[in-house]
Structures are given as C-alpha cells and as structure tokens.
PDB file of C-alpha atoms in Angstrom:
ATOM      1  CA  UNK A   1       0.049   0.002   0.028  1.00  0.00           C
ATOM      2  CA  UNK A   2       3.002   2.319  -0.586  1.00  0.00           C
ATOM      3  CA  UNK A   3       2.320   5.115  -2.944  1.00  0.00           C
ATOM      4  CA  UNK A   4       4.968   7.674  -4.037  1.00  0.00           C
ATOM      5  CA  UNK A   5       4.042  10.822  -5.786  1.00  0.00           C
ATOM      6  CA  UNK A   6       5.997  11.543  -8.923  1.00  0.00           C
ATOM      7  CA  UNK A   7       6.480  15.175  -8.413  1.00  0.00           C
ATOM      8  CA  UNK A   8       8.054  17.562  -5.922  1.00  0.00           C
ATOM      9  CA  UNK A   9       6.038  19.532  -3.168  1.00  0.00           C
ATOM     10  CA  UNK A  10       3.212  21.541  -4.694  1.00  0.00           C
ATOM     11  CA  UNK A  11       3.051  25.290  -4.606  1.00  0.00           C
ATOM     12  CA  UNK A  12      -0.793  25.156  -5.017  1.00  0.00           C
ATOM     13  CA  UNK A  13      -3.563  22.702  -4.233  1.00  0.00           C
ATOM     14  CA  UNK A  14      -4.154  20.904  -7.525  1.00  0.00           C
ATOM     15  CA  UNK A  15      -6.732  18.084  -7.025  1.00  0.00           C
ATOM     16  CA  UNK A  16      -5.998  16.444 -10.349  1.00  0.00           C
ATOM     17  CA  UNK A  17      -2.578  15.104  -9.028  1.00  0.00           C
ATOM     18  CA  UNK A  18      -4.178  12.881  -6.399  1.00  0.00           C
ATOM     19  CA  UNK A  19      -3.216   9.247  -7.146  1.00  0.00           C
ATOM     20  CA  UNK A  20      -6.007   6.918  -8.210  1.00  0.00           C
ATOM     21  CA  UNK A  21      -7.682   4.616  -5.720  1.00  0.00           C
ATOM     22  CA  UNK A  22      -6.399   1.529  -7.785  1.00  0.00           C
ATOM     23  CA  UNK A  23      -2.888   2.976  -7.701  1.00  0.00           C
ATOM     24  CA  UNK A  24      -2.974   3.601  -4.031  1.00  0.00           C
ATOM     25  CA  UNK A  25      -4.677   0.527  -2.641  1.00  0.00           C
ATOM     26  CA  UNK A  26      -4.144  -2.872  -4.304  1.00  0.00           C
ATOM     27  CA  UNK A  27      -7.034  -5.095  -5.402  1.00  0.00           C
ATOM     28  CA  UNK A  28      -6.085  -7.761  -2.874  1.00  0.00           C
ATOM     29  CA  UNK A  29      -6.156  -5.293  -0.007  1.00  0.00           C
ATOM     30  CA  UNK A  30      -9.599  -3.899  -1.028  1.00  0.00           C
ATOM     31  CA  UNK A  31     -11.006  -7.452  -1.307  1.00  0.00           C
ATOM     32  CA  UNK A  32      -9.661  -8.219   2.154  1.00  0.00           C
ATOM     33  CA  UNK A  33     -11.255  -4.952   3.450  1.00  0.00           C
ATOM     34  CA  UNK A  34     -14.636  -5.880   2.040  1.00  0.00           C
ATOM     35  CA  UNK A  35     -14.520  -9.418   3.427  1.00  0.00           C
ATOM     36  CA  UNK A  36     -13.352  -8.363   6.863  1.00  0.00           C
ATOM     37  CA  UNK A  37     -15.853  -5.518   7.153  1.00  0.00           C
ATOM     38  CA  UNK A  38     -18.747  -7.834   6.278  1.00  0.00           C
ATOM     39  CA  UNK A  39     -17.677 -10.501   8.602  1.00  0.00           C
ATOM     40  CA  UNK A  40     -17.051  -8.058  11.498  1.00  0.00           C
ATOM     41  CA  UNK A  41     -20.317  -6.183  11.106  1.00  0.00           C
ATOM     42  CA  UNK A  42     -22.458  -9.351  10.829  1.00  0.00           C
ATOM     43  CA  UNK A  43     -20.509 -11.018  13.715  1.00  0.00           C
ATOM     44  CA  UNK A  44     -21.104  -8.136  16.116  1.00  0.00           C
ATOM     45  CA  UNK A  45     -24.864  -8.048  15.271  1.00  0.00           C
ATOM     46  CA  UNK A  46     -25.264 -11.907  15.699  1.00  0.00           C
ATOM     47  CA  UNK A  47     -23.482 -11.877  19.038  1.00  0.00           C
ATOM     48  CA  UNK A  48     -25.187  -8.741  20.413  1.00  0.00           C
ATOM     49  CA  UNK A  49     -28.654  -9.355  18.993  1.00  0.00           C
ATOM     50  CA  UNK A  50     -29.768  -5.596  19.091  1.00  0.00           C
ATOM     51  CA  UNK A  51     -33.329  -4.455  18.545  1.00  0.00           C
ATOM     52  CA  UNK A  52     -34.068  -2.578  15.343  1.00  0.00           C
ATOM     53  CA  UNK A  53     -34.020   0.790  16.997  1.00  0.00           C
ATOM     54  CA  UNK A  54     -30.752   0.063  18.790  1.00  0.00           C
ATOM     55  CA  UNK A  55     -29.168  -1.220  15.681  1.00  0.00           C
ATOM     56  CA  UNK A  56     -30.390   1.866  13.661  1.00  0.00           C
ATOM     57  CA  UNK A  57     -28.982   4.274  16.422  1.00  0.00           C
ATOM     58  CA  UNK A  58     -25.682   2.324  16.547  1.00  0.00           C
ATOM     59  CA  UNK A  59     -25.317   2.417  12.795  1.00  0.00           C
ATOM     60  CA  UNK A  60     -26.060   6.075  12.469  1.00  0.00           C
ATOM     61  CA  UNK A  61     -23.594   6.984  15.323  1.00  0.00           C
ATOM     62  CA  UNK A  62     -20.983   4.835  13.482  1.00  0.00           C
ATOM     63  CA  UNK A  63     -21.804   6.655  10.245  1.00  0.00           C
ATOM     64  CA  UNK A  64     -21.254   9.996  12.046  1.00  0.00           C
ATOM     65  CA  UNK A  65     -17.912   8.931  13.364  1.00  0.00           C
ATOM     66  CA  UNK A  66     -16.855   7.703   9.892  1.00  0.00           C
ATOM     67  CA  UNK A  67     -18.001  11.032   8.375  1.00  0.00           C
ATOM     68  CA  UNK A  68     -16.029  13.000  10.859  1.00  0.00           C
ATOM     69  CA  UNK A  69     -12.868  11.264   9.521  1.00  0.00           C
ATOM     70  CA  UNK A  70     -13.663  10.781   5.916  1.00  0.00           C
ATOM     71  CA  UNK A  71     -15.189  14.059   4.802  1.00  0.00           C
ATOM     72  CA  UNK A  72     -12.069  16.228   5.384  1.00  0.00           C
ATOM     73  CA  UNK A  73      -9.328  15.512   2.857  1.00  0.00           C
ATOM     74  CA  UNK A  74     -10.869  17.382  -0.083  1.00  0.00           C
ATOM     75  CA  UNK A  75      -9.673  20.460  -1.947  1.00  0.00           C
ATOM     76  CA  UNK A  76     -11.946  22.540   0.288  1.00  0.00           C
ATOM     77  CA  UNK A  77     -10.316  20.983   3.364  1.00  0.00           C
ATOM     78  CA  UNK A  78      -6.884  21.801   2.094  1.00  0.00           C
ATOM     79  CA  UNK A  79      -7.966  25.347   1.236  1.00  0.00           C
ATOM     80  CA  UNK A  80      -9.213  25.826   4.818  1.00  0.00           C
ATOM     81  CA  UNK A  81      -5.958  24.334   6.169  1.00  0.00           C
ATOM     82  CA  UNK A  82      -3.969  26.889   3.923  1.00  0.00           C
ATOM     83  CA  UNK A  83      -5.936  29.824   5.578  1.00  0.00           C
ATOM     84  CA  UNK A  84      -5.756  28.533   9.078  1.00  0.00           C
ATOM     85  CA  UNK A  85      -2.177  27.291   9.354  1.00  0.00           C
ATOM     86  CA  UNK A  86      -0.513  30.078   7.247  1.00  0.00           C
ATOM     87  CA  UNK A  87       1.736  32.460   9.200  1.00  0.00           C
ATOM     88  CA  UNK A  88       0.347  36.006   9.622  1.00  0.00           C
ATOM     89  CA  UNK A  89       1.389  38.361   6.920  1.00  0.00           C
ATOM     90  CA  UNK A  90       3.231  41.525   8.119  1.00  0.00           C
ATOM     91  CA  UNK A  91       0.752  43.758   6.126  1.00  0.00           C
ATOM     92  CA  UNK A  92      -2.375  42.273   7.705  1.00  0.00           C
ATOM     93  CA  UNK A  93      -3.895  43.987  10.782  1.00  0.00           C
ATOM     94  CA  UNK A  94      -4.864  42.276  14.049  1.00  0.00           C
ATOM     95  CA  UNK A  95      -3.284  39.498  16.149  1.00  0.00           C
ATOM     96  CA  UNK A  96      -4.460  36.516  14.165  1.00  0.00           C
ATOM     97  CA  UNK A  97      -2.654  33.240  14.922  1.00  0.00           C
ATOM     98  CA  UNK A  98      -3.217  29.717  13.565  1.00  0.00           C
ATOM     99  CA  UNK A  99      -4.711  28.446  16.798  1.00  0.00           C
ATOM    100  CA  UNK A 100      -7.138  31.429  16.963  1.00  0.00           C
ATOM    101  CA  UNK A 101      -8.122  30.904  13.355  1.00  0.00           C
ATOM    102  CA  UNK A 102      -8.685  27.185  14.059  1.00  0.00           C
ATOM    103  CA  UNK A 103     -10.989  28.223  16.872  1.00  0.00           C
ATOM    104  CA  UNK A 104     -12.964  30.614  14.562  1.00  0.00           C
ATOM    105  CA  UNK A 105     -13.197  27.781  11.885  1.00  0.00           C
ATOM    106  CA  UNK A 106     -14.506  25.259  14.472  1.00  0.00           C
ATOM    107  CA  UNK A 107     -17.047  27.881  15.743  1.00  0.00           C
ATOM    108  CA  UNK A 108     -18.427  28.544  12.253  1.00  0.00           C
ATOM    109  CA  UNK A 109     -18.518  24.850  11.458  1.00  0.00           C
ATOM    110  CA  UNK A 110     -20.192  23.666  14.575  1.00  0.00           C
ATOM    111  CA  UNK A 111     -22.824  26.482  14.597  1.00  0.00           C
ATOM    112  CA  UNK A 112     -24.189  25.733  11.158  1.00  0.00           C
ATOM    113  CA  UNK A 113     -23.519  21.950  11.421  1.00  0.00           C
ATOM    114  CA  UNK A 114     -25.483  21.511  14.599  1.00  0.00           C
ATOM    115  CA  UNK A 115     -28.415  23.421  13.224  1.00  0.00           C
ATOM    116  CA  UNK A 116     -28.372  21.392  10.011  1.00  0.00           C
ATOM    117  CA  UNK A 117     -28.423  18.058  12.011  1.00  0.00           C
ATOM    118  CA  UNK A 118     -31.265  19.248  14.208  1.00  0.00           C
ATOM    119  CA  UNK A 119     -33.269  20.227  11.177  1.00  0.00           C
ATOM    120  CA  UNK A 120     -32.554  16.855   9.384  1.00  0.00           C
ATOM    121  CA  UNK A 121     -33.582  15.041  12.639  1.00  0.00           C
ATOM    122  CA  UNK A 122     -36.794  17.133  12.837  1.00  0.00           C
ATOM    123  CA  UNK A 123     -37.616  16.255   9.237  1.00  0.00           C
ATOM    124  CA  UNK A 124     -37.308  12.616  10.227  1.00  0.00           C
ATOM    125  CA  UNK A 125     -39.571  13.089  13.326  1.00  0.00           C
ATOM    126  CA  UNK A 126     -42.223  14.524  11.048  1.00  0.00           C
ATOM    127  CA  UNK A 127     -42.323  11.471   8.781  1.00  0.00           C
ATOM    128  CA  UNK A 128     -41.279   8.735  11.228  1.00  0.00           C
ATOM    129  CA  UNK A 129     -44.701   7.374  11.853  1.00  0.00           C
ATOM    130  CA  UNK A 130     -45.095   6.507   8.151  1.00  0.00           C
ATOM    131  CA  UNK A 131     -42.115   4.228   7.804  1.00  0.00           C
ATOM    132  CA  UNK A 132     -41.659   1.057   9.960  1.00  0.00           C
ATOM    133  CA  UNK A 133     -38.275   1.035  11.671  1.00  0.00           C
ATOM    134  CA  UNK A 134     -37.475  -2.375  10.216  1.00  0.00           C
ATOM    135  CA  UNK A 135     -37.891  -1.178   6.733  1.00  0.00           C
ATOM    136  CA  UNK A 136     -35.868   1.892   7.359  1.00  0.00           C
ATOM    137  CA  UNK A 137     -33.036  -0.166   8.834  1.00  0.00           C
ATOM    138  CA  UNK A 138     -33.163  -2.532   5.883  1.00  0.00           C
ATOM    139  CA  UNK A 139     -33.013   0.212   3.304  1.00  0.00           C
ATOM    140  CA  UNK A 140     -30.134   1.885   5.261  1.00  0.00           C
ATOM    141  CA  UNK A 141     -28.129  -1.392   5.314  1.00  0.00           C
ATOM    142  CA  UNK A 142     -28.507  -1.875   1.544  1.00  0.00           C
ATOM    143  CA  UNK A 143     -27.348   1.564   0.904  1.00  0.00           C
ATOM    144  CA  UNK A 144     -24.485   1.365   3.388  1.00  0.00           C
ATOM    145  CA  UNK A 145     -23.174  -1.797   1.706  1.00  0.00           C
ATOM    146  CA  UNK A 146     -23.624  -0.301  -1.773  1.00  0.00           C
ATOM    147  CA  UNK A 147     -21.787   2.936  -0.896  1.00  0.00           C
ATOM    148  CA  UNK A 148     -19.036   1.033   0.977  1.00  0.00           C
ATOM    149  CA  UNK A 149     -18.335  -0.795  -2.353  1.00  0.00           C
ATOM    150  CA  UNK A 150     -18.532   2.516  -4.138  1.00  0.00           C
ATOM    151  CA  UNK A 151     -15.805   3.934  -1.940  1.00  0.00           C
ATOM    152  CA  UNK A 152     -13.704   0.872  -2.713  1.00  0.00           C
ATOM    153  CA  UNK A 153     -14.167   1.196  -6.417  1.00  0.00           C
ATOM    154  CA  UNK A 154     -16.383  -1.813  -6.970  1.00  0.00           C
ATOM    155  CA  UNK A 155     -19.660  -0.085  -7.719  1.00  0.00           C
ATOM    156  CA  UNK A 156     -20.554   3.283  -9.198  1.00  0.00           C
ATOM    157  CA  UNK A 157     -23.287   4.846  -7.061  1.00  0.00           C
ATOM    158  CA  UNK A 158     -24.931   8.232  -7.617  1.00  0.00           C
ATOM    159  CA  UNK A 159     -23.392  11.017  -5.671  1.00  0.00           C
ATOM    160  CA  UNK A 160     -25.695  14.001  -5.813  1.00  0.00           C
ATOM    161  CA  UNK A 161     -24.075  17.218  -4.585  1.00  0.00           C
ATOM    162  CA  UNK A 162     -23.644  20.953  -5.190  1.00  0.00           C
ATOM    163  CA  UNK A 163     -20.330  20.816  -6.914  1.00  0.00           C
ATOM    164  CA  UNK A 164     -19.022  24.089  -5.582  1.00  0.00           C
ATOM    165  CA  UNK A 165     -15.641  24.938  -4.043  1.00  0.00           C
ATOM    166  CA  UNK A 166     -15.275  27.365  -1.212  1.00  0.00           C
ATOM    167  CA  UNK A 167     -15.064  31.037  -2.438  1.00  0.00           C
ATOM    168  CA  UNK A 168     -11.221  31.233  -2.495  1.00  0.00           C
ATOM    169  CA  UNK A 169     -11.215  34.847  -3.470  1.00  0.00           C
ATOM    170  CA  UNK A 170     -12.042  35.752   0.055  1.00  0.00           C
ATOM    171  CA  UNK A 171      -8.523  34.716   0.994  1.00  0.00           C
ATOM    172  CA  UNK A 172      -7.373  37.921  -0.777  1.00  0.00           C
ATOM    173  CA  UNK A 173     -10.107  40.296   0.382  1.00  0.00           C
ATOM    174  CA  UNK A 174     -10.902  39.523   4.040  1.00  0.00           C
ATOM    175  CA  UNK A 175      -9.050  39.104   7.288  1.00  0.00           C
ATOM    176  CA  UNK A 176      -7.788  35.507   7.826  1.00  0.00           C
ATOM    177  CA  UNK A 177      -9.964  34.987  10.975  1.00  0.00           C
ATOM    178  CA  UNK A 178     -13.049  36.071   9.100  1.00  0.00           C
ATOM    179  CA  UNK A 179     -12.149  33.742   6.258  1.00  0.00           C
ATOM    180  CA  UNK A 180     -11.696  30.952   8.706  1.00  0.00           C
ATOM    181  CA  UNK A 181     -15.060  31.594  10.368  1.00  0.00           C
ATOM    182  CA  UNK A 182     -16.930  31.829   6.973  1.00  0.00           C
ATOM    183  CA  UNK A 183     -15.287  28.791   5.519  1.00  0.00           C
ATOM    184  CA  UNK A 184     -16.306  26.889   8.669  1.00  0.00           C
ATOM    185  CA  UNK A 185     -19.943  28.143   8.355  1.00  0.00           C
ATOM    186  CA  UNK A 186     -20.113  27.027   4.768  1.00  0.00           C
ATOM    187  CA  UNK A 187     -18.521  23.628   5.432  1.00  0.00           C
ATOM    188  CA  UNK A 188     -20.626  22.917   8.480  1.00  0.00           C
ATOM    189  CA  UNK A 189     -23.873  21.677   6.911  1.00  0.00           C
ATOM    190  CA  UNK A 190     -21.801  19.493   4.440  1.00  0.00           C
ATOM    191  CA  UNK A 191     -24.191  19.981   1.542  1.00  0.00           C
ATOM    192  CA  UNK A 192     -23.179  23.473   0.216  1.00  0.00           C
ATOM    193  CA  UNK A 193     -19.878  22.337  -1.386  1.00  0.00           C
ATOM    194  CA  UNK A 194     -18.448  19.114  -2.845  1.00  0.00           C
ATOM    195  CA  UNK A 195     -19.366  16.007  -0.711  1.00  0.00           C
ATOM    196  CA  UNK A 196     -16.119  14.144  -0.427  1.00  0.00           C
ATOM    197  CA  UNK A 197     -17.323  10.998   1.273  1.00  0.00           C
ATOM    198  CA  UNK A 198     -20.441   8.649   0.772  1.00  0.00           C
ATOM    199  CA  UNK A 199     -20.563   8.469   4.570  1.00  0.00           C
ATOM    200  CA  UNK A 200     -22.285  11.900   4.514  1.00  0.00           C
ATOM    201  CA  UNK A 201     -25.287  10.369   2.720  1.00  0.00           C
ATOM    202  CA  UNK A 202     -25.546   7.471   5.219  1.00  0.00           C
ATOM    203  CA  UNK A 203     -25.301   9.958   8.159  1.00  0.00           C
ATOM    204  CA  UNK A 204     -28.020  12.197   6.769  1.00  0.00           C
ATOM    205  CA  UNK A 205     -30.312   9.254   5.896  1.00  0.00           C
ATOM    206  CA  UNK A 206     -29.690   7.646   9.254  1.00  0.00           C
ATOM    207  CA  UNK A 207     -30.630  10.895  11.114  1.00  0.00           C
ATOM    208  CA  UNK A 208     -33.846  11.129   9.154  1.00  0.00           C
ATOM    209  CA  UNK A 209     -34.715   7.461   9.909  1.00  0.00           C
ATOM    210  CA  UNK A 210     -33.922   7.972  13.593  1.00  0.00           C
ATOM    211  CA  UNK A 211     -36.212  11.056  13.812  1.00  0.00           C
ATOM    212  CA  UNK A 212     -34.135  12.634  16.476  1.00  0.00           C
ATOM    213  CA  UNK A 213     -33.184  16.344  16.262  1.00  0.00           C
ATOM    214  CA  UNK A 214     -30.905  15.921  19.305  1.00  0.00           C
ATOM    215  CA  UNK A 215     -29.081  13.022  17.804  1.00  0.00           C
ATOM    216  CA  UNK A 216     -28.800  14.854  14.522  1.00  0.00           C
ATOM    217  CA  UNK A 217     -27.313  17.971  16.175  1.00  0.00           C
ATOM    218  CA  UNK A 218     -24.856  15.877  18.243  1.00  0.00           C
ATOM    219  CA  UNK A 219     -23.579  13.941  15.239  1.00  0.00           C
ATOM    220  CA  UNK A 220     -23.289  16.856  12.935  1.00  0.00           C
ATOM    221  CA  UNK A 221     -21.349  18.605  15.739  1.00  0.00           C
ATOM    222  CA  UNK A 222     -18.967  15.749  15.960  1.00  0.00           C
ATOM    223  CA  UNK A 223     -18.585  15.879  12.072  1.00  0.00           C
ATOM    224  CA  UNK A 224     -17.913  19.684  12.297  1.00  0.00           C
ATOM    225  CA  UNK A 225     -15.229  19.228  14.866  1.00  0.00           C
ATOM    226  CA  UNK A 226     -13.825  16.426  12.802  1.00  0.00           C
ATOM    227  CA  UNK A 227     -13.453  18.595   9.839  1.00  0.00           C
ATOM    228  CA  UNK A 228     -11.004  20.764  11.654  1.00  0.00           C
ATOM    229  CA  UNK A 229      -8.451  17.810  11.470  1.00  0.00           C
ATOM    230  CA  UNK A 230      -6.755  18.924   8.229  1.00  0.00           C
ATOM    231  CA  UNK A 231      -6.090  22.390   9.686  1.00  0.00           C
ATOM    232  CA  UNK A 232      -4.899  20.969  12.951  1.00  0.00           C
ATOM    233  CA  UNK A 233      -2.644  18.641  11.102  1.00  0.00           C
ATOM    234  CA  UNK A 234      -1.336  21.415   9.036  1.00  0.00           C
ATOM    235  CA  UNK A 235      -0.478  23.522  12.155  1.00  0.00           C
ATOM    236  CA  UNK A 236       1.429  20.617  13.688  1.00  0.00           C
ATOM    237  CA  UNK A 237       3.246  19.871  10.391  1.00  0.00           C
ATOM    238  CA  UNK A 238       4.383  23.440   9.827  1.00  0.00           C
ATOM    239  CA  UNK A 239       5.344  23.909  13.546  1.00  0.00           C
ATOM    240  CA  UNK A 240       7.611  20.962  13.118  1.00  0.00           C
ATOM    241  CA  UNK A 241       9.341  22.671  10.164  1.00  0.00           C
ATOM    242  CA  UNK A 242       7.323  21.288   7.353  1.00  0.00           C
ATOM    243  CA  UNK A 243       5.990  23.386   4.465  1.00  0.00           C
ATOM    244  CA  UNK A 244       2.391  23.736   3.395  1.00  0.00           C
ATOM    245  CA  UNK A 245       3.190  22.524  -0.183  1.00  0.00           C
ATOM    246  CA  UNK A 246       4.779  19.414   1.378  1.00  0.00           C
ATOM    247  CA  UNK A 247       1.699  19.000   3.571  1.00  0.00           C
ATOM    248  CA  UNK A 248      -0.609  19.207   0.573  1.00  0.00           C
ATOM    249  CA  UNK A 249       1.422  16.510  -1.145  1.00  0.00           C
ATOM    250  CA  UNK A 250       1.172  14.192   1.847  1.00  0.00           C
ATOM    251  CA  UNK A 251      -2.513  14.616   2.049  1.00  0.00           C
ATOM    252  CA  UNK A 252      -3.066  13.694  -1.535  1.00  0.00           C
ATOM    253  CA  UNK A 253      -1.805  10.226  -0.533  1.00  0.00           C
ATOM    254  CA  UNK A 254      -3.612  10.023   2.737  1.00  0.00           C
ATOM    255  CA  UNK A 255      -6.903  10.887   0.917  1.00  0.00           C
ATOM    256  CA  UNK A 256      -7.085   7.459  -0.850  1.00  0.00           C
ATOM    257  CA  UNK A 257      -6.055   5.617   2.384  1.00  0.00           C
ATOM    258  CA  UNK A 258      -9.014   7.334   4.176  1.00  0.00           C
ATOM    259  CA  UNK A 259     -11.402   6.472   1.279  1.00  0.00           C
ATOM    260  CA  UNK A 260     -10.511   2.769   1.620  1.00  0.00           C
ATOM    261  CA  UNK A 261     -10.970   2.884   5.350  1.00  0.00           C
ATOM    262  CA  UNK A 262     -14.335   4.568   4.791  1.00  0.00           C
ATOM    263  CA  UNK A 263     -15.478   1.921   2.381  1.00  0.00           C
ATOM    264  CA  UNK A 264     -14.607  -0.909   4.885  1.00  0.00           C
ATOM    265  CA  UNK A 265     -16.326   0.990   7.764  1.00  0.00           C
ATOM    266  CA  UNK A 266     -19.520   1.493   5.668  1.00  0.00           C
ATOM    267  CA  UNK A 267     -19.539  -2.207   4.753  1.00  0.00           C
ATOM    268  CA  UNK A 268     -19.074  -3.189   8.416  1.00  0.00           C
ATOM    269  CA  UNK A 269     -21.954  -0.927   9.376  1.00  0.00           C
ATOM    270  CA  UNK A 270     -24.225  -2.105   6.565  1.00  0.00           C
ATOM    271  CA  UNK A 271     -23.606  -5.788   7.484  1.00  0.00           C
ATOM    272  CA  UNK A 272     -24.301  -5.046  11.106  1.00  0.00           C
ATOM    273  CA  UNK A 273     -27.588  -3.394  10.238  1.00  0.00           C
ATOM    274  CA  UNK A 274     -28.588  -6.205   7.938  1.00  0.00           C
ATOM    275  CA  UNK A 275     -27.641  -8.973  10.343  1.00  0.00           C
ATOM    276  CA  UNK A 276     -29.592  -7.314  13.069  1.00  0.00           C
ATOM    277  CA  UNK A 277     -32.821  -7.906  11.069  1.00  0.00           C
ATOM    278  CA  UNK A 278     -32.343 -11.593  11.195  1.00  0.00           C
TER     279      UNK A 278
END
C-alpha cells in the first residue's frame, strides 16, 4: 500500500494530481477490507442481537464517526488548512494566529452543522410514523453496503451534490480569521460544497430514519469538529518545520487511504444493520 508521488512539493492545491484509488490501494487489499468488514459487522450483530431501533442508532452513530474522519481531505479541506495554518502576513492588521483561526473555523462549522443536524432530525420526526423502523433499517443497510463498495471502487453509485468549491477569493479580500469563520460556516452543513465521502449520505439518511433532532445535532457537531482535522494537522506539520506545499502532497496520498478505510467501515455498518434484522 505504498504510494510515491512523482512530483515535488506543490506550490498550490491541484486536486488532479491525487493518485487513483487503484494505484494507491491494491485489489487484494480492497477485497480483504470488504470481506473483513462484512464479517465483522455481521458477527457483532449476531453476538449482540440488538433491537431494530438500537441497531439503527448504533449504525447512525457509526456513520457520524466515519464521516468526521472521511469528509475532510478534499480540496476545500486543504483550502481551509492553507488559511488557518498560514503564518500571519506583516501587512495584515490584528493579532491573528493559527490556533485562533482554528477556533474561529470550528465555531463557524459547529454552529451551522449543529443546526443542520437538528433540522434533518426534525424532518425525520415529522415522517417517522409513516415508515416502519425495520424497513428503514433494511434500506439503510443496503445503501451502506452499496456505498461502501462504491468507496472501494467496486460499484458506481450516484453522488448528488452541489459541486461548488469554497469562495477562495475571500482569502485575498478579508482578514484570515473572518475567512476561517466563513469557511467553517459554509462547510458545517456538509451540503453546500463538494461532498467528499459517501458516509455523509448515510449519516443524513440515518438521522432522518432515527427522527431525533438531538441525535442529528450531536452527530453533525462531531462531524464539524472532525472537519478541523486537516487544519490542525497542517498547524502541527508546519510547527515541526514542514511546509504547506509538502503537507498538501502528503494529504493527496492520505486521501485515498482514508477513502478505503471509509469503504470498509460502511460495509461493516451495513452488514451489522442487515444482520440485526435476522
């Protein structure tokens, strides 16, 4: 699973240079991930024997945790990291620092993310009486398995989204802390830009099926905090003497590793949900 980029550190974030999934993670490894994920998820369900509602809640919480890891390593995530972790320019006013900008970014993301999760949960509560919980769990399980295979390059599932990058021109026209806050507010809901990971779909559908605004707000808050990881990693990398171009190059490789782990995790959750119905 070793991938070496055939170029030097990048001066800008160019998404097209990301290695392919097939070039990053071998076929044998992906097959192993699929088999291990399915066996693990089904085994846990058979041993624990959860009720349908417990299985659904567990699966949705799992999807939230996966999303908090998987949704970050996009061009937008790297753009945020470039704003948050960059040293303050001498001609900029104020006392902005990377840690403070990370705080502003987290605030913006959590604020809009929590509201979005609560609204999605409220939508589910409004329609929960019309869909039996067993049917909802079965449908979620099928989609989780399908999108897990999609992440691992086996299937090609639909990925509806607003294919829009963050407004990068703001980096040249506004104070860095304001850009960090605004970027966080845009990223928080998860649906206003590119959706990097299929786990987002399973999270949203699971929150609807659960019909809980509180669970929705909590899980989207976790995702919002998780989306600060690239910026935090960039701060640590640069403080240890690394460069942002070098960091972007490393993340291009990490991106595909995370994608593979995501696929295996979704298959695990899907198998767990399916086996819980038996």
